[in-house]
CSV table of C-alpha atoms in Angstrom, one decimal:
chain,number,residue,atom,x,y,z
A,162,ALA,CA,0.0,0.0,0.0
A,163,GLN,CA,1.1,3.5,-0.6
A,164,SER,CA,0.2,6.8,1.0
A,165,VAL,CA,1.3,10.5,1.1
A,166,THR,CA,1.3,13.0,3.9
A,167,GLN,CA,1.6,16.7,3.1
A,168,LEU,CA,2.6,18.2,6.4
A,169,ASP,CA,1.2,21.7,5.8
A,170,SER,CA,-2.3,22.4,4.4
A,171,HIS,CA,-1.3,26.1,3.9
A,172,VAL,CA,2.0,27.8,3.4
A,173,SER,CA,2.3,31.6,3.2
A,174,VAL,CA,5.6,33.3,2.0
A,175,SER,CA,6.6,36.7,0.8
A,176,GLU,CA,7.6,37.3,-2.8
A,177,GLY,CA,11.4,36.7,-3.2
A,178,THR,CA,11.7,34.4,-0.2
A,179,PRO,CA,12.3,30.7,-0.3
A,180,VAL,CA,9.5,28.1,-0.6
A,181,LEU,CA,9.5,24.8,1.3
A,182,LEU,CA,6.5,22.4,0.8
A,183,ARG,CA,6.9,19.2,2.9
A,184,CYS,CA,5.9,15.7,1.8
A,185,ASN,CA,6.4,12.3,3.4
A,186,TYR,CA,5.4,9.1,1.7
A,187,SER,CA,4.9,5.4,2.5
A,188,SER,CA,5.3,2.7,-0.2
A,189,SER,CA,5.6,-1.0,-0.2
A,190,TYR,CA,7.9,-1.0,-3.3
A,191,SER,CA,10.3,1.4,-4.8
A,192,PRO,CA,8.3,4.6,-5.3
A,193,SER,CA,8.0,7.0,-8.1
A,194,LEU,CA,7.3,10.5,-6.7
A,195,PHE,CA,5.8,13.5,-8.3
A,196,TRP,CA,4.8,17.1,-7.5
A,197,TYR,CA,1.8,18.5,-9.4
A,198,VAL,CA,0.5,22.1,-9.3
A,199,GLN,CA,-3.1,23.2,-9.7
A,200,HIS,CA,-3.9,26.8,-10.5
A,201,PRO,CA,-7.5,27.9,-9.9
A,202,ASN,CA,-9.9,26.4,-12.4
A,203,LYS,CA,-7.1,24.7,-14.2
A,204,GLY,CA,-5.9,21.2,-14.7
A,205,LEU,CA,-3.0,19.7,-12.8
A,206,GLN,CA,0.4,20.4,-14.3
A,207,LEU,CA,3.5,18.2,-13.6
A,208,LEU,CA,6.3,20.1,-11.9
A,209,LEU,CA,8.8,17.3,-11.5
A,210,LYS,CA,9.1,13.6,-11.0
A,211,TYR,CA,11.5,11.1,-9.4
A,212,THR,CA,11.7,7.6,-10.9
A,213,SER,CA,15.0,6.2,-9.5
A,214,ALA,CA,17.6,8.3,-11.2
A,215,ALA,CA,19.3,11.2,-9.5
A,216,THR,CA,17.8,11.9,-6.0
A,217,LEU,CA,17.8,15.7,-6.6
A,218,VAL,CA,15.2,16.4,-9.2
A,219,LYS,CA,14.9,19.7,-11.0
A,220,GLY,CA,11.5,20.7,-12.4
A,221,ILE,CA,9.9,23.6,-14.2
A,222,ASN,CA,9.8,27.2,-13.0
A,223,GLY,CA,12.8,26.9,-10.7
A,224,PHE,CA,11.3,24.2,-8.4
A,225,GLU,CA,13.3,21.2,-7.2
A,226,ALA,CA,12.8,18.3,-4.9
A,227,GLU,CA,15.1,15.8,-3.1
A,228,PHE,CA,14.3,12.1,-2.6
A,229,LYS,CA,15.5,11.1,0.8
A,230,LYS,CA,14.8,7.4,1.3
A,231,SER,CA,16.1,7.3,4.9
A,232,GLU,CA,13.6,10.0,5.8
A,233,THR,CA,10.8,8.8,3.4
A,234,SER,CA,10.6,12.5,2.3
A,235,PHE,CA,10.3,14.3,-1.0
A,236,HIS,CA,10.1,18.0,-0.1
A,237,LEU,CA,9.6,20.7,-2.8
A,238,THR,CA,11.7,23.8,-2.7
A,239,LYS,CA,12.3,27.0,-4.7
A,240,PRO,CA,14.9,29.6,-3.8
A,241,SER,CA,12.7,32.6,-4.5
A,242,ALA,CA,8.9,32.8,-4.7
A,243,HIS,CA,7.1,34.6,-7.4
A,244,MET,CA,3.6,35.8,-7.3
A,245,SER,CA,2.7,33.4,-10.1
A,246,ASP,CA,3.6,30.5,-7.8
A,247,ALA,CA,0.5,30.9,-5.8
A,248,ALA,CA,-1.5,27.7,-6.3
A,249,GLU,CA,-2.2,24.3,-4.8
A,250,TYR,CA,0.6,21.8,-4.8
A,251,PHE,CA,0.1,18.0,-4.6
A,252,CYS,CA,2.7,15.4,-3.7
A,253,VAL,CA,2.0,12.1,-5.4
A,254,VAL,CA,3.4,8.6,-5.2
A,255,SER,CA,3.1,5.4,-7.2
A,256,ASP,CA,4.6,2.0,-6.6
A,257,ARG,CA,7.1,1.4,-9.3
A,258,ASN,CA,7.3,-2.4,-9.0
A,259,GLY,CA,3.8,-3.2,-7.6
A,260,GLY,CA,2.2,-4.0,-10.9
A,261,SER,CA,-0.1,-1.0,-10.8
A,262,ASN,CA,2.4,1.8,-11.1
A,263,TYR,CA,-0.2,3.8,-13.1
A,264,LYS,CA,-2.3,4.2,-9.9
A,265,LEU,CA,-1.3,7.6,-8.5
A,266,THR,CA,-1.9,8.3,-4.8
A,267,PHE,CA,-2.3,12.0,-4.0
A,268,GLY,CA,-1.7,14.0,-0.8
A,269,LYS,CA,-4.4,16.4,0.3
A,270,GLY,CA,-2.5,19.3,-1.1
A,271,THR,CA,-0.7,22.4,0.2
A,272,LEU,CA,-2.1,25.8,-0.7
A,273,LEU,CA,0.7,28.2,-1.3
A,274,THR,CA,0.1,31.9,-0.9
A,275,VAL,CA,2.6,34.5,-2.0
A,276,ASN,CA,2.4,37.9,-0.5
A,277,PRO,CA,3.8,41.0,-2.2
C,206,ASN,CA,-0.7,19.6,-29.5
C,207,ALA,CA,-3.9,20.0,-27.6
C,208,GLY,CA,-3.9,18.8,-24.0
C,209,VAL,CA,-6.4,16.6,-22.3
C,210,MET,CA,-9.9,18.0,-22.9
C,211,GLN,CA,-12.8,17.5,-20.6
C,212,ASN,CA,-16.4,18.7,-20.9
C,213,PRO,CA,-18.5,20.0,-19.6
C,214,ARG,CA,-16.3,22.1,-17.2
C,215,HIS,CA,-19.3,22.5,-14.8
C,216,LEU,CA,-22.3,20.3,-14.5
C,217,VAL,CA,-25.3,20.8,-12.3
C,218,ARG,CA,-27.7,17.9,-11.7
C,219,ARG,CA,-30.7,17.2,-9.4
C,220,ARG,CA,-30.7,14.2,-7.2
C,221,GLY,CA,-31.8,11.1,-9.3
C,222,GLN,CA,-30.6,12.4,-12.6
C,223,GLU,CA,-27.7,11.1,-14.7
C,224,ALA,CA,-24.4,12.8,-15.2
C,225,ARG,CA,-22.2,12.1,-18.2
C,226,LEU,CA,-18.6,13.4,-18.1
C,227,ARG,CA,-16.4,13.3,-21.2
C,228,CYS,CA,-12.7,13.1,-21.7
C,229,SER,CA,-10.6,13.3,-24.8
C,230,PRO,CA,-7.0,12.2,-24.2
C,231,MET,CA,-4.0,13.9,-25.7
C,232,LYS,CA,-3.2,13.0,-29.3
C,233,GLY,CA,-1.4,9.7,-29.4
C,234,HIS,CA,-2.4,8.6,-25.9
C,235,SER,CA,-4.4,5.4,-25.5
C,236,HIS,CA,-4.4,5.1,-21.7
C,237,VAL,CA,-7.0,7.0,-19.8
C,238,TYR,CA,-7.5,7.4,-16.0
C,239,TRP,CA,-10.3,9.0,-14.0
C,240,TYR,CA,-9.8,10.5,-10.6
C,241,ARG,CA,-12.3,12.1,-8.2
C,242,GLN,CA,-11.5,15.0,-5.9
C,243,LEU,CA,-13.8,15.5,-2.9
C,244,PRO,CA,-13.8,18.9,-1.1
C,245,GLU,CA,-10.7,19.3,1.1
C,246,GLU,CA,-9.2,16.0,-0.2
C,247,GLY,CA,-6.6,15.0,-2.7
C,248,LEU,CA,-7.5,13.2,-5.9
C,249,LYS,CA,-8.5,9.5,-5.6
C,250,PHE,CA,-8.0,7.0,-8.4
C,251,MET,CA,-11.2,5.6,-9.8
C,252,VAL,CA,-10.6,3.7,-13.0
C,253,TYR,CA,-8.0,3.0,-15.8
C,254,LEU,CA,-9.1,2.2,-19.3
C,255,GLN,CA,-7.5,1.5,-22.7
C,256,LYS,CA,-9.5,1.5,-25.9
C,257,GLU,CA,-12.5,-0.7,-25.5
C,258,ASN,CA,-11.1,-2.2,-22.2
C,259,ILE,CA,-11.5,-1.5,-18.5
C,260,ILE,CA,-8.1,-2.4,-17.1
C,261,ASP,CA,-8.6,-1.5,-13.4
C,262,GLU,CA,-11.8,-0.2,-11.8
C,263,SER,CA,-10.8,-0.9,-8.2
C,264,GLY,CA,-11.5,2.7,-7.2
C,265,MET,CA,-15.0,2.9,-8.7
C,266,PRO,CA,-18.0,2.7,-6.4
C,267,LYS,CA,-19.7,-0.6,-7.1
C,268,GLU,CA,-23.1,0.9,-7.9
C,269,ARG,CA,-24.3,3.7,-10.2
C,270,PHE,CA,-20.8,4.5,-11.7
C,271,SER,CA,-19.5,3.2,-15.0
C,272,ALA,CA,-16.8,4.2,-17.5
C,273,GLU,CA,-16.0,3.4,-21.1
C,274,PHE,CA,-13.5,4.3,-23.7
C,275,PRO,CA,-14.9,3.3,-27.0
C,276,LYS,CA,-12.9,2.7,-30.2
C,277,GLU,CA,-14.0,6.0,-31.5
C,278,GLY,CA,-14.7,9.1,-29.4
C,279,PRO,CA,-14.0,10.3,-25.9
C,280,SER,CA,-13.9,8.3,-22.7
C,281,ILE,CA,-17.2,8.7,-20.7
C,282,LEU,CA,-17.7,8.5,-17.0
C,283,ARG,CA,-21.3,8.0,-16.2
C,284,ILE,CA,-23.0,8.4,-12.9
C,285,GLN,CA,-26.6,7.2,-12.7
C,286,GLN,CA,-29.1,8.5,-10.1
C,287,VAL,CA,-26.8,11.0,-8.7
C,288,VAL,CA,-26.8,11.8,-4.9
C,289,ARG,CA,-25.4,14.9,-3.1
C,290,GLY,CA,-22.3,12.9,-2.1
C,291,ASP,CA,-21.3,12.7,-5.8
C,292,SER,CA,-20.6,16.4,-5.8
C,293,ALA,CA,-16.9,16.7,-6.6
C,294,ALA,CA,-14.4,17.5,-9.2
C,295,TYR,CA,-13.7,14.7,-11.6
C,296,PHE,CA,-10.4,14.7,-13.4
C,297,CYS,CA,-9.3,12.7,-16.4
C,298,ALA,CA,-5.7,12.0,-17.2
C,299,SER,CA,-4.0,10.3,-20.2
C,300,SER,CA,-0.6,8.8,-20.9
C,301,SER,CA,1.1,7.1,-23.9
C,302,GLY,CA,2.0,4.1,-21.8
C,303,VAL,CA,2.3,2.7,-18.2
C,304,ALA,CA,6.1,2.6,-17.8
C,305,THR,CA,7.3,4.5,-14.8
C,306,THR,CA,8.7,7.2,-17.2
C,307,ASP,CA,5.3,7.8,-18.7
C,308,THR,CA,3.7,10.9,-17.3
C,309,GLN,CA,0.0,11.2,-16.8
C,310,TYR,CA,-1.3,14.5,-18.2
C,311,PHE,CA,-4.4,15.9,-16.6
C,312,GLY,CA,-7.4,17.7,-18.0
C,313,PRO,CA,-9.0,20.8,-16.3
C,314,GLY,CA,-11.7,18.7,-14.6
C,315,THR,CA,-15.4,18.7,-14.5
C,316,ARG,CA,-17.0,20.1,-11.4
C,317,LEU,CA,-20.2,18.3,-10.6
C,318,THR,CA,-22.8,19.8,-8.3
C,319,VAL,CA,-25.8,17.8,-7.2
C,320,LEU,CA,-28.7,19.8,-5.9
């Protein structure tokens, strides 16, 4: 079985300051991990994904995440927040070797607010 | 290249009516997935389909819900005799395969409101 816990339901930062969105996962097999972003009334857009290559993954719009197996974490970071980053962010896991790796399990989401 | 298309974007139904949600996958994608997002929750997997086949419907409620992906045309998620608890956002995703490197691309969702 797999699960995801997003530790903060809401994060508020000032424009130009760093962003940290926390995610812990549980997986019976080797996981694939993703971060998706959802802007209001839009579909989900993939920011980045980890599928067993480098543990530090770089995504779009300056975001990156580090896979830490010992901590079962996959936190999302960005050095400097932009107003356009305000959105809901979902951490997602799938079991790579479980035979149903297409089945994505989503966290409950973290709403990021960026203040001017 | 158009992304995943879903329609309608918003759907209002009264209790007992039927809801039909449509999803057109990205060009070249033959794998379709439906997810449901209840208020204050993350998305939950419902069903995975390929053309004319249901591969995995383990997340679908046993009654009133059905899905299809015909040889021609969009994938359809059908909810019969809707109840208030069916009010949610329904997202469709598509991919070109199911390898771990194959990304699921999501549509904008259909927001169903049951009165």
